[in-house]
Each structure stands twice: as C-alpha cells, then as structure tokens.
Coordinates of C-alpha atoms in Angstrom, one line a residue:
Chain A
M1 CA -3.8 -18.5 -5.3
D2 CA -6.8 -20.6 -6.3
F3 CA -7.4 -18.7 -9.5
L4 CA -4.0 -19.8 -10.7
R5 CA -5.0 -23.4 -10.8
P6 CA -6.4 -24.9 -14.0
E7 CA -9.4 -26.5 -12.1
T8 CA -10.7 -23.2 -10.8
V9 CA -10.0 -20.8 -13.6
V10 CA -13.0 -22.3 -15.5
D11 CA -15.3 -20.8 -12.9
L12 CA -15.9 -17.2 -13.9
R13 CA -17.4 -16.6 -10.4
N14 CA -14.0 -17.2 -8.8
I15 CA -12.4 -14.8 -11.1
R16 CA -15.1 -12.1 -10.5
N17 CA -14.5 -12.4 -6.8
V18 CA -10.8 -11.8 -7.2
L19 CA -11.6 -8.8 -9.4
I20 CA -14.1 -7.4 -6.9
R21 CA -11.4 -7.7 -4.1
M22 CA -8.9 -5.9 -6.4
E23 CA -11.3 -2.9 -6.6
D24 CA -10.7 -2.3 -2.8
T25 CA -7.0 -2.3 -3.3
I26 CA -7.2 0.1 -6.2
V27 CA -9.5 2.5 -4.3
F28 CA -7.3 2.3 -1.2
N29 CA -4.2 3.1 -3.4
L30 CA -5.9 6.1 -5.1
I31 CA -7.0 7.4 -1.7
E32 CA -3.4 7.2 -0.5
R33 CA -2.1 9.0 -3.6
A34 CA -4.7 11.7 -3.3
Q35 CA -3.2 13.0 -0.1
Y36 CA -0.4 14.6 -2.0
P37 CA -0.3 17.2 -4.7
Q38 CA 0.3 16.3 -8.4
Q39 CA 4.1 16.6 -8.2
P40 CA 4.6 17.1 -12.0
S41 CA 8.3 16.8 -11.8
I42 CA 8.3 13.1 -10.9
Y43 CA 6.8 12.3 -14.3
K44 CA 9.2 14.5 -16.3
K45 CA 12.3 12.9 -17.8
G46 CA 15.4 14.9 -16.8
A47 CA 13.7 16.8 -13.9
F48 CA 16.2 15.1 -11.5
N49 CA 19.8 14.1 -12.0
I50 CA 19.5 10.3 -11.8
P51 CA 22.8 8.4 -12.3
D52 CA 22.7 5.8 -15.0
F53 CA 19.0 6.1 -15.8
D54 CA 17.3 7.7 -18.7
G55 CA 13.7 8.3 -17.7
S56 CA 11.5 10.0 -15.2
F57 CA 11.9 9.7 -11.4
L58 CA 8.8 7.6 -11.3
D59 CA 10.1 5.2 -13.9
W60 CA 13.4 4.9 -12.0
L61 CA 11.6 4.1 -8.7
L62 CA 9.2 1.7 -10.5
R63 CA 12.3 -0.1 -11.9
E64 CA 14.1 -0.1 -8.5
E65 CA 11.0 -1.7 -6.9
E66 CA 10.7 -4.2 -9.6
I67 CA 14.3 -5.3 -9.1
V68 CA 13.5 -6.0 -5.5
H69 CA 10.2 -7.7 -6.3
A70 CA 11.8 -9.9 -9.0
K71 CA 14.0 -11.2 -6.2
I72 CA 10.9 -12.3 -4.2
R73 CA 9.5 -14.0 -7.3
R74 CA 6.7 -11.6 -8.2
Y75 CA 7.1 -11.9 -11.9
Q76 CA 7.1 -15.7 -11.9
S77 CA 3.4 -15.5 -11.0
P78 CA 1.3 -15.6 -14.1
D79 CA -0.9 -12.7 -12.9
E80 CA 2.0 -10.2 -12.6
I81 CA 3.6 -8.3 -15.5
P82 CA 6.5 -5.9 -14.8
F83 CA 6.7 -2.5 -16.4
F84 CA 10.4 -2.9 -17.0
P85 CA 10.9 -6.6 -17.9
N86 CA 14.4 -6.4 -19.2
G87 CA 17.3 -7.5 -17.1
L88 CA 15.4 -8.3 -13.9
P89 CA 17.4 -10.4 -11.4
D90 CA 16.6 -14.0 -10.4
P91 CA 14.4 -14.8 -7.4
I92 CA 16.1 -15.7 -4.1
L93 CA 13.1 -17.9 -3.2
P94 CA 12.9 -21.3 -4.8
E95 CA 11.0 -21.4 -8.1
I96 CA 7.4 -22.4 -8.2
E97 CA 6.1 -24.6 -11.0
Y98 CA 2.8 -22.9 -11.9
P99 CA 0.5 -25.3 -13.8
P100 CA -0.2 -23.8 -17.2
V101 CA -3.6 -21.9 -17.0
L102 CA -3.1 -19.4 -19.9
F103 CA -2.2 -20.4 -23.4
P104 CA 0.3 -20.0 -24.9
H105 CA 2.2 -20.5 -21.6
P106 CA 3.8 -18.2 -20.5
N107 CA 1.5 -15.5 -21.9
K108 CA 3.0 -12.1 -22.8
V109 CA 0.0 -9.8 -23.6
T110 CA 0.8 -6.4 -22.0
V111 CA -0.7 -2.9 -22.0
N112 CA 1.5 -1.6 -19.2
D113 CA 2.7 1.4 -21.2
T114 CA -0.9 2.6 -21.8
I115 CA -1.7 2.1 -18.1
R116 CA 1.2 4.3 -17.1
E117 CA 0.1 6.9 -19.7
F118 CA -3.5 7.2 -18.6
Y119 CA -2.7 7.0 -14.9
T120 CA -0.1 9.8 -14.9
K121 CA -1.8 12.0 -17.5
D122 CA -5.5 11.5 -16.8
I123 CA -5.9 10.3 -13.2
V124 CA -3.3 11.9 -11.1
P125 CA -4.2 15.5 -12.3
R126 CA -7.9 14.8 -11.3
I127 CA -7.5 13.1 -7.9
C128 CA -4.7 15.4 -6.6
I129 CA -4.5 19.1 -6.0
S130 CA -2.2 20.9 -8.4
G131 CA 1.3 21.9 -7.4
E132 CA 4.5 20.4 -6.1
Q133 CA 5.5 19.6 -2.5
E134 CA 9.2 18.9 -2.3
E135 CA 9.0 17.0 1.0
N136 CA 6.7 14.4 -0.5
L137 CA 8.1 13.6 -3.9
G138 CA 9.2 10.1 -2.6
S139 CA 6.0 9.3 -0.8
S140 CA 3.9 10.4 -3.8
S141 CA 6.0 8.3 -6.2
L142 CA 5.6 5.3 -3.9
C143 CA 1.8 5.7 -4.0
D144 CA 2.1 5.9 -7.8
V145 CA 4.0 2.6 -7.9
E146 CA 1.2 1.0 -5.8
C147 CA -1.5 2.4 -8.0
L148 CA 0.2 1.3 -11.2
R149 CA 0.8 -2.2 -9.8
S150 CA -2.8 -2.7 -8.8
L151 CA -4.1 -1.3 -12.0
S152 CA -1.8 -3.5 -14.1
R153 CA -2.7 -6.6 -12.2
R154 CA -6.4 -5.8 -12.5
I155 CA -6.3 -5.1 -16.2
H156 CA -4.1 -8.0 -17.2
F157 CA -6.4 -10.3 -15.3
G158 CA -8.5 -10.0 -18.5
R159 CA -6.3 -12.9 -19.7
F160 CA -7.9 -15.2 -17.0
V161 CA -11.3 -13.8 -17.8
A162 CA -10.8 -14.5 -21.5
E163 CA -9.6 -18.0 -20.8
A164 CA -12.6 -18.8 -18.6
K165 CA -14.9 -17.5 -21.3
F166 CA -13.1 -19.4 -24.0
L167 CA -13.5 -22.7 -22.0
T168 CA -17.2 -22.2 -21.6
E169 CA -17.8 -21.2 -25.3
R170 CA -15.0 -23.1 -26.9
E171 CA -16.6 -23.8 -30.3
H172 CA -18.1 -20.3 -30.8
M173 CA -14.9 -18.6 -29.7
T174 CA -12.7 -20.8 -31.8
A175 CA -14.7 -19.8 -34.9
L176 CA -14.4 -16.1 -34.1
I177 CA -10.6 -16.4 -33.4
K178 CA -10.0 -18.3 -36.7
A179 CA -12.0 -15.6 -38.6
K180 CA -9.9 -13.0 -36.7
D181 CA -13.3 -11.4 -36.0
I182 CA -12.3 -8.7 -33.5
E183 CA -15.8 -7.1 -33.3
G184 CA -17.3 -10.5 -32.8
L185 CA -14.9 -11.4 -30.0
D186 CA -15.5 -8.0 -28.4
A187 CA -19.2 -8.7 -28.4
A188 CA -18.8 -12.2 -27.1
I189 CA -16.8 -11.0 -24.1
T190 CA -18.9 -8.0 -23.2
N191 CA -21.5 -8.2 -20.5
K192 CA -23.1 -4.8 -20.1
A193 CA -25.0 -5.8 -17.0
V194 CA -21.9 -6.8 -15.2
E195 CA -20.1 -3.6 -16.3
K196 CA -22.9 -1.4 -14.9
Q197 CA -22.8 -3.3 -11.6
V198 CA -19.0 -2.8 -11.4
L199 CA -19.3 1.0 -11.9
A200 CA -22.1 1.2 -9.3
R201 CA -20.0 -0.7 -6.8
L202 CA -16.9 1.4 -7.4
K203 CA -18.8 4.6 -6.8
L204 CA -20.1 3.2 -3.5
K205 CA -16.6 1.9 -2.5
A206 CA -14.9 5.2 -3.3
E207 CA -17.5 7.1 -1.3
T208 CA -17.5 4.7 1.6
Y209 CA -13.8 4.3 2.0
G210 CA -13.1 7.9 1.2
I211 CA -15.1 9.5 4.0
D212 CA -14.4 9.4 7.7
P213 CA -17.2 7.2 9.0
M214 CA -17.3 9.1 12.3
T215 CA -18.3 12.3 10.6
P216 CA -19.9 11.3 7.3
N217 CA -22.0 14.4 7.0
A218 CA -19.6 17.0 8.3
P219 CA -20.3 20.2 6.4
G220 CA -17.8 21.0 3.6
K221 CA -16.0 17.7 4.3
A222 CA -14.3 16.7 1.1
T223 CA -14.0 13.0 0.4
K224 CA -10.4 11.7 0.2
V225 CA -10.8 10.8 -3.4
D226 CA -13.2 12.0 -6.0
A227 CA -15.6 9.0 -6.6
E228 CA -16.6 10.3 -10.0
V229 CA -13.0 10.1 -11.2
V230 CA -12.7 6.5 -9.9
V231 CA -15.8 5.5 -11.8
E232 CA -14.7 7.3 -14.9
M233 CA -11.3 5.7 -14.7
Y234 CA -13.0 2.3 -14.8
E235 CA -15.4 3.3 -17.5
N236 CA -12.8 5.0 -19.8
W237 CA -9.7 3.0 -19.1
V238 CA -9.9 -0.1 -16.9
I239 CA -12.8 -1.8 -18.6
P240 CA -11.9 -1.0 -22.2
L241 CA -8.2 -2.0 -21.6
T242 CA -9.3 -5.2 -19.9
K243 CA -11.3 -6.0 -23.0
K244 CA -8.4 -5.2 -25.2
V245 CA -6.3 -7.6 -23.2
E246 CA -9.0 -10.2 -23.5
V247 CA -9.4 -9.9 -27.2
E248 CA -5.6 -9.9 -27.7
Y249 CA -5.3 -13.0 -25.5
L250 CA -8.0 -14.8 -27.5
L251 CA -6.5 -13.9 -30.8
N252 CA -3.4 -15.8 -29.7
R253 CA -5.2 -18.5 -27.8
L254 CA -5.0 -21.2 -30.5
E255 CA -1.2 -21.0 -31.0
E256 CA -0.3 -23.9 -28.8
Chain B
M1 CA 4.3 18.5 5.2
D2 CA 2.8 21.2 7.3
F3 CA 3.3 19.3 10.6
L4 CA 7.1 19.3 9.9
R5 CA 7.2 23.1 10.2
P6 CA 7.9 24.7 13.6
E7 CA 5.0 27.1 13.3
T8 CA 2.4 24.4 13.0
V9 CA 3.7 21.7 15.3
V10 CA 2.6 23.8 18.2
D11 CA -1.0 23.2 17.2
L12 CA -2.0 19.8 18.6
R13 CA -5.1 19.8 16.3
N14 CA -2.9 19.7 13.2
I15 CA -1.1 16.7 14.6
R16 CA -4.3 15.0 15.6
N17 CA -5.6 15.4 12.0
V18 CA -2.5 13.7 10.7
L19 CA -2.9 10.9 13.2
I20 CA -6.5 10.4 12.3
R21 CA -5.5 10.2 8.6
M22 CA -2.8 7.6 9.4
E23 CA -5.5 5.3 10.9
D24 CA -7.0 4.9 7.5
T25 CA -3.6 3.9 6.1
I26 CA -3.1 1.4 8.9
V27 CA -6.5 -0.1 8.5
F28 CA -6.1 -0.4 4.7
N29 CA -2.7 -2.1 5.2
L30 CA -4.1 -4.6 7.7
I31 CA -7.0 -5.4 5.3
E32 CA -4.5 -6.1 2.6
R33 CA -2.4 -8.3 4.8
A34 CA -5.5 -10.2 6.0
Q35 CA -6.1 -11.6 2.5
Y36 CA -3.2 -14.0 2.9
P37 CA -2.5 -16.8 5.4
Q38 CA -0.1 -16.3 8.3
Q39 CA 2.9 -17.6 6.4
P40 CA 5.0 -18.5 9.5
S41 CA 8.2 -19.2 7.4
I42 CA 8.6 -15.5 6.4
Y43 CA 9.3 -14.6 10.1
K44 CA 11.7 -17.5 10.8
K45 CA 15.4 -16.9 10.6
G46 CA 17.0 -19.5 8.3
A47 CA 13.7 -20.7 6.7
F48 CA 15.1 -19.6 3.4
N49 CA 18.6 -19.6 2.0
I50 CA 19.2 -15.8 1.6
P51 CA 22.7 -14.9 0.4
D52 CA 24.7 -12.6 2.6
F53 CA 21.9 -12.0 5.1
D54 CA 21.4 -13.3 8.6
G55 CA 17.7 -12.8 9.4
S56 CA 14.2 -13.7 8.4
F57 CA 12.8 -13.3 4.9
L58 CA 10.7 -10.4 6.2
D59 CA 13.8 -8.7 7.6
W60 CA 15.6 -9.1 4.4
L61 CA 12.7 -7.6 2.4
L62 CA 12.3 -4.8 4.8
R63 CA 16.0 -4.0 4.5
E64 CA 15.9 -4.2 0.7
E65 CA 12.9 -1.8 0.6
E66 CA 14.7 0.6 3.0
I67 CA 17.7 0.7 0.8
V68 CA 15.5 1.8 -2.1
H69 CA 13.6 4.3 0.1
A70 CA 16.8 5.8 1.5
K71 CA 17.7 6.7 -2.1
I72 CA 14.4 8.6 -2.4
R73 CA 15.1 10.5 0.8
R74 CA 12.6 8.8 3.1
Y75 CA 14.8 8.8 6.2
Q76 CA 15.8 12.4 6.0
S77 CA 12.2 13.3 6.9
P78 CA 12.0 13.7 10.7
D79 CA 8.8 11.6 10.8
E80 CA 10.4 8.4 9.4
I81 CA 12.7 6.0 11.2
P82 CA 14.2 3.0 9.4
F83 CA 14.1 -0.5 11.0
F84 CA 17.7 -1.1 9.7
P85 CA 19.4 2.2 10.0
N86 CA 23.0 1.0 9.4
G87 CA 24.7 1.5 6.1
L88 CA 21.8 3.0 4.1
P89 CA 22.7 4.7 0.9
D90 CA 22.6 8.4 0.2
P91 CA 19.5 9.9 -1.5
I92 CA 19.6 10.5 -5.3
L93 CA 17.2 13.5 -4.7
P94 CA 18.7 16.8 -3.5
E95 CA 18.8 17.1 0.3
I96 CA 16.0 19.1 2.1
E97 CA 16.9 21.3 5.0
Y98 CA 14.1 20.5 7.5
P99 CA 13.8 23.2 10.1
P100 CA 14.4 21.7 13.6
V101 CA 11.0 20.8 15.1
L102 CA 12.1 18.1 17.5
F103 CA 14.8 18.5 20.2
P104 CA 17.5 17.4 20.3
H105 CA 17.7 17.6 16.5
P106 CA 17.8 15.0 14.8
N107 CA 15.9 13.0 17.3
K108 CA 16.6 9.3 17.7
V109 CA 14.0 7.8 20.0
T110 CA 13.0 4.4 18.4
V111 CA 10.8 1.5 19.3
N112 CA 10.9 -0.2 15.9
D113 CA 12.1 -3.6 17.4
T114 CA 9.1 -3.7 19.7
I115 CA 6.8 -2.8 16.8
R116 CA 8.1 -5.6 14.6
E117 CA 7.7 -8.0 17.6
F118 CA 4.1 -7.2 18.5
Y119 CA 3.0 -7.0 14.8
T120 CA 4.5 -10.4 13.8
K121 CA 3.7 -12.3 17.0
D122 CA 0.4 -10.8 18.1
I123 CA -1.3 -9.2 15.1
V124 CA -0.6 -11.4 12.1
P125 CA -1.8 -14.6 13.8
R126 CA -5.0 -12.9 14.7
I127 CA -5.9 -11.2 11.4
C128 CA -4.8 -14.0 9.1
I129 CA -6.0 -17.6 8.7
S130 CA -3.4 -20.1 9.8
G131 CA -1.1 -21.9 7.4
E132 CA 1.2 -21.2 4.5
Q133 CA 0.5 -20.5 0.9
E134 CA 3.7 -20.8 -1.1
E135 CA 2.6 -18.6 -4.1
N136 CA 2.0 -15.6 -1.8
L137 CA 5.1 -15.4 0.4
G138 CA 6.3 -12.4 -1.4
S139 CA 2.9 -10.6 -1.5
S140 CA 2.3 -11.3 2.2
S141 CA 5.8 -9.9 3.1
L142 CA 5.2 -6.8 1.1
C143 CA 2.0 -6.2 3.0
D144 CA 3.9 -6.7 6.2
V145 CA 6.4 -4.1 5.2
E146 CA 3.6 -1.6 4.6
C147 CA 1.9 -2.5 7.9
L148 CA 5.2 -2.1 9.8
R149 CA 6.0 1.2 8.1
S150 CA 2.6 2.8 8.8
L151 CA 2.7 1.6 12.4
S152 CA 6.2 2.9 12.9
R153 CA 5.3 6.3 11.5
R154 CA 2.2 6.4 13.6
I155 CA 3.9 5.4 16.9
H156 CA 7.0 7.6 16.4
F157 CA 4.7 10.5 15.8
G158 CA 4.5 10.5 19.5
R159 CA 7.6 12.7 19.4
F160 CA 5.6 15.5 17.6
V161 CA 2.7 15.0 20.0
A162 CA 5.1 15.3 23.0
E163 CA 6.8 18.4 21.6
A164 CA 3.4 20.1 21.1
K165 CA 2.4 19.2 24.6
F166 CA 5.7 20.4 25.9
L167 CA 5.4 23.8 24.2
T168 CA 1.9 24.4 25.7
E169 CA 2.9 23.4 29.2
R170 CA 6.5 24.2 29.2
E171 CA 6.9 25.1 32.8
H172 CA 5.1 22.1 34.3
M173 CA 6.8 19.7 31.9
T174 CA 10.2 21.1 32.5
A175 CA 9.8 20.5 36.2
L176 CA 8.6 16.9 35.6
I177 CA 11.5 16.2 33.2
K178 CA 14.1 17.7 35.7
A179 CA 12.7 15.5 38.4
K180 CA 12.8 12.5 36.0
D181 CA 9.2 11.9 37.1
I182 CA 8.1 9.3 34.6
E183 CA 4.7 8.7 36.2
G184 CA 4.0 12.4 36.3
L185 CA 5.0 12.8 32.6
D186 CA 2.8 9.8 31.7
A187 CA -0.1 11.4 33.5
A188 CA 0.6 14.8 31.9
I189 CA 0.5 13.4 28.4
T190 CA -2.5 11.1 28.9
N191 CA -5.9 12.2 27.6
K192 CA -8.4 9.3 28.4
A193 CA -11.2 11.0 26.5
V194 CA -9.2 11.3 23.3
E195 CA -8.0 7.7 23.6
K196 CA -11.6 6.4 24.0
Q197 CA -12.6 8.4 20.9
V198 CA -9.6 6.9 18.9
L199 CA -10.7 3.4 19.8
A200 CA -14.3 4.0 18.8
R201 CA -13.3 5.6 15.5
L202 CA -11.0 2.7 14.7
K203 CA -13.7 0.1 15.3
L204 CA -16.0 2.0 12.9
K205 CA -13.2 2.4 10.3
A206 CA -12.2 -1.3 10.4
E207 CA -15.9 -2.3 10.0
T208 CA -16.7 0.3 7.3
Y209 CA -13.6 -0.3 5.2
G210 CA -13.6 -4.0 5.7
I211 CA -17.1 -4.8 4.4
D212 CA -18.2 -4.7 0.8
P213 CA -20.6 -1.7 0.8
M214 CA -22.8 -3.3 -1.9
T215 CA -23.7 -6.2 0.4
P216 CA -23.1 -5.0 3.9
N217 CA -25.6 -7.5 5.4
A218 CA -24.9 -10.5 3.3
P219 CA -25.4 -13.6 5.5
G220 CA -22.2 -15.2 6.8
K221 CA -20.2 -12.4 5.2
A222 CA -16.9 -12.2 7.0
T223 CA -15.4 -8.7 7.3
K224 CA -12.0 -8.4 5.6
V225 CA -10.2 -7.7 8.9
D226 CA -11.4 -8.4 12.4
A227 CA -12.3 -5.0 13.8
E228 CA -11.8 -6.2 17.4
V229 CA -8.2 -7.0 16.7
V230 CA -7.6 -3.6 15.2
V231 CA -9.1 -1.9 18.3
E232 CA -7.1 -4.1 20.6
M233 CA -3.9 -3.5 18.7
Y234 CA -4.3 0.2 19.3
E235 CA -5.4 -0.3 22.9
N236 CA -2.6 -2.8 23.8
W237 CA 0.3 -1.6 21.6
V238 CA -0.1 1.5 19.5
I239 CA -1.3 3.9 22.3
P240 CA 1.0 2.6 25.0
L241 CA 4.0 2.6 22.7
T242 CA 3.2 6.1 21.5
K243 CA 3.2 7.2 25.1
K244 CA 6.4 5.4 25.7
V245 CA 7.9 7.4 22.8
E246 CA 6.4 10.6 24.2
V247 CA 7.9 10.1 27.6
E248 CA 11.3 9.1 26.3
Y249 CA 11.3 12.1 24.0
L250 CA 10.4 14.4 26.9
L251 CA 13.1 12.9 29.2
N252 CA 15.7 14.0 26.5
R253 CA 13.9 17.2 25.6
L254 CA 16.1 19.5 27.6
E255 CA 19.5 18.3 26.3
E256 CA 20.0 21.0 23.7

C-alpha cells in the first residue's frame, strides 16, 4: 500500500485518508457483531473445554485465525500486529522487503491487550442485546475477531501518524523526545479540530450504514448499531489509545 | 437463529427479513474487496508454490479458513455449506441438535462451485481496478473468502425459502414435484414484484454504504463499489442461482 512507502508517509493527508477508510471497516464490523447477543461465555476462560489451550474461546479463535494469517504474510506488513505473536508459522507466500518507514525498524509498540479489554468489556455489552444464543457462538466470535483486527490496525496506525508528524516538525519533536516531555509530545500531536471532525463523521457513518435506506424513517425501527456507542468508543478509547501509541512511538524514535 | 426452528420457517416474512439483512453483509464485503486491485494470481492454480495443495491461493485460503470454522461448528448449522467439505475436522464446541427444518435432513443441495466461478470471473474484475499489488494478496483473498461465504449463505438460503413455499402450497407443489415439472416449479416460486424490490433496495444500499456520508456530493468522488455491478450480480447470478437451489430442493423434497 502507498502509505507503507517512505516517500508517501511524509504526507499526513495520505494517512488521514487511510484512517477515514478504516472507519467504514470498523463500523461495518460493529454492525455485523451487533446482530448477535453478547454471548458472555466466549470471553470466559474455562467456559469450554478447549484441548491444549489456556484461555477464552475468543482467544483461541483469534489465535487459530492468526496462525492462518501468518501463513499469508499478514504480520510481515508493518501495519499489522498480532494479538498472539509467539510461535506463529512462516508465510507460504514469498517474503516482501518492506522499505523501513517506522524507526526503529521493525517497530514493536503494541496496545493489543488494552484493545481486547475495552472491546470485550465496554463495547460488546453496549452494542449487543444481553444473553447467550448457543447456535451463534462461532459467528459472534468471528465478528469479534474482525472487530479486534480492524481496531488494532486503526489504533496502531498511530505509529505512521507519529512518524509523519515527526518528519514535519523534526527539530521541535526531537527536543521534546530528548527531554522525555510526555505532556509536550501529547500536546504536539493533538489536533482538537480533526478529532471533532472524526467524531462527527463517525456518528453520521454509524447512522447511515446502520439503517435500511429503503425505510429510513420506519416507526420504531432500531438502527443496527448504536451510533452513540461508536462515537464514544472513538472518544474514550480509539483516539486516546492512538495518541498513546504515537507518544510511545516518538519516545523510541531516536534509538536508531 | 429463529429461522432454523420448524415453527418459524413456515413464515416467509421471517426468511425475507434474514435475506434483507444478508444484503447488507454482502454489500459491506464487496466494498471491502473493492479497495484492492483484481490480483489475478490469487485465482491461478500454480501461481504460488503451496505445499501439499493442488489449487489456487484463494482455494487454499478458503480451505484453511474452513478447517478453523469447522472446529467452531459452522458447518453443523443447516444454513452453512462448505466449499471444501471433505475431511473437515470435528468441532471443539459441543454438538447442537438442530431440529429438522429441511427435508431430507440433512440437505445437500449445493451450487458453491458456480458461486466461486461467477464471483471470481465476473464480479472481481468489475468491482476492482485491474492489476496486482503484491503487499495485499493476503488481504484481498481474505475479502474474497468473506464475499464467497456471504454469497453462499444467501444463495443456499433458497432451501429455506423453498421449504416455506412448499408448506404454504403443499398440494400444488407436490403435484409439480411428482410430475418433475421444472418450469412449473420455477413459475410457482417466482415472485417478480419481490425481485424488483430486491434490486431497487440493493442499488440504494450499494450507493448509500459506498459513499462517505460527510461528502456525498464531492466532485469526482467515486463510490467505493459500483452499484450497477452489485445490482447486476443479483439479477444475473444471485436470484437465478437461488431459484435453481429452490427447484433442486423441491425436486428432492418428497424423498423422506
């Protein structure tokens, strides 16, 4: 992808366009998950008897999917970070030599554990009706895997955002990094106007994609996903975690 | 799911609601696939050196994913039919006793090979720009897997539609089935008014979900997926294949 090349990462507009496109994917994935009930047992360690695995059913499925995706080279791409990085198999596709865009290369900043935590504990209970539906445990977990993946990719994209900002304000940023001035870095990467725009756009997307356009005003018609929850998820989790990733990335930026 | 219970399958309105919801999933999946170029090599047998597998890269990935999904019980559900049914592993989740809804039970009507054929040869070249992008071979194939899955589920749902229609017109249908009157069955299951409505709704969905709602009238703004192709896919493939499934189902309906 273009944003993975050194010559385009400098341009923050390119990165913003990718981030905007990812919002669609995230909203689509949440709409798909919201079809099913909460299914608390898939998040509970020990709820099912899974051979040779010590974790929840969702963790097991996430791991199984990551094993397949490692084979198709997903985690060689600098914008993808697995939830279970240990012991993944080699790709069956020939290796790609990605030009270094992030520094140090490869970059290892990860907040995947926090993402899984807020998604399963704060988001699922608010977008899904309560209860368990035995026939859809698998389908619900697959939707979770997609939601987690798209959130992880979006939030860790903060590393590219940070690199772009670093390159445009190299001197100022270098001073802040050397001083380990976390507050200063946080202020330097924050753009309140853009954040407000993101939230407004997300609300509109969740509402637009979540309503049958043939009957947008049908009485009592519930939207497929609660737009408020989507907005609050960005406000309380996605944006702050992205900034956390950005700051952490920058703090390690000079170690070449 | 409710439509998998004998007491609700009779009600064609329930089934139609499920079909309408599946349209969203299919449109979302096509929008996701349309981000990437066509990637002709993923459909070509022998394009990659895949150990112990004689087929295209997409077939291999589809098979790998079906192995994982068999473990989470996907293909025990009467509305799911794998593309590679041979040698799938047992589920790790406890078995569910689905009450028989389709007859004979379990029902084996499948058009998956045709679905893969029309999707890869007719749809991908029309929704994606031409060319190959090495970094996204895996992502594109994963989108294909999702598209194929959702199309397969949608088209094979014809079996439930056929059963519902059979139950409401049992005498008439039984006579047509006994006479092996394929044309008569085709006429009996066809509802031109509903088909027209489906196509109109799909157009609107593809347009609505495929445009950034913040800038719906941005000049030169391409939609994320060509709505005409989505409509024509239903017109030329999804609806005719669903009817084929329905007729085939009915022809075998009396063999209890």
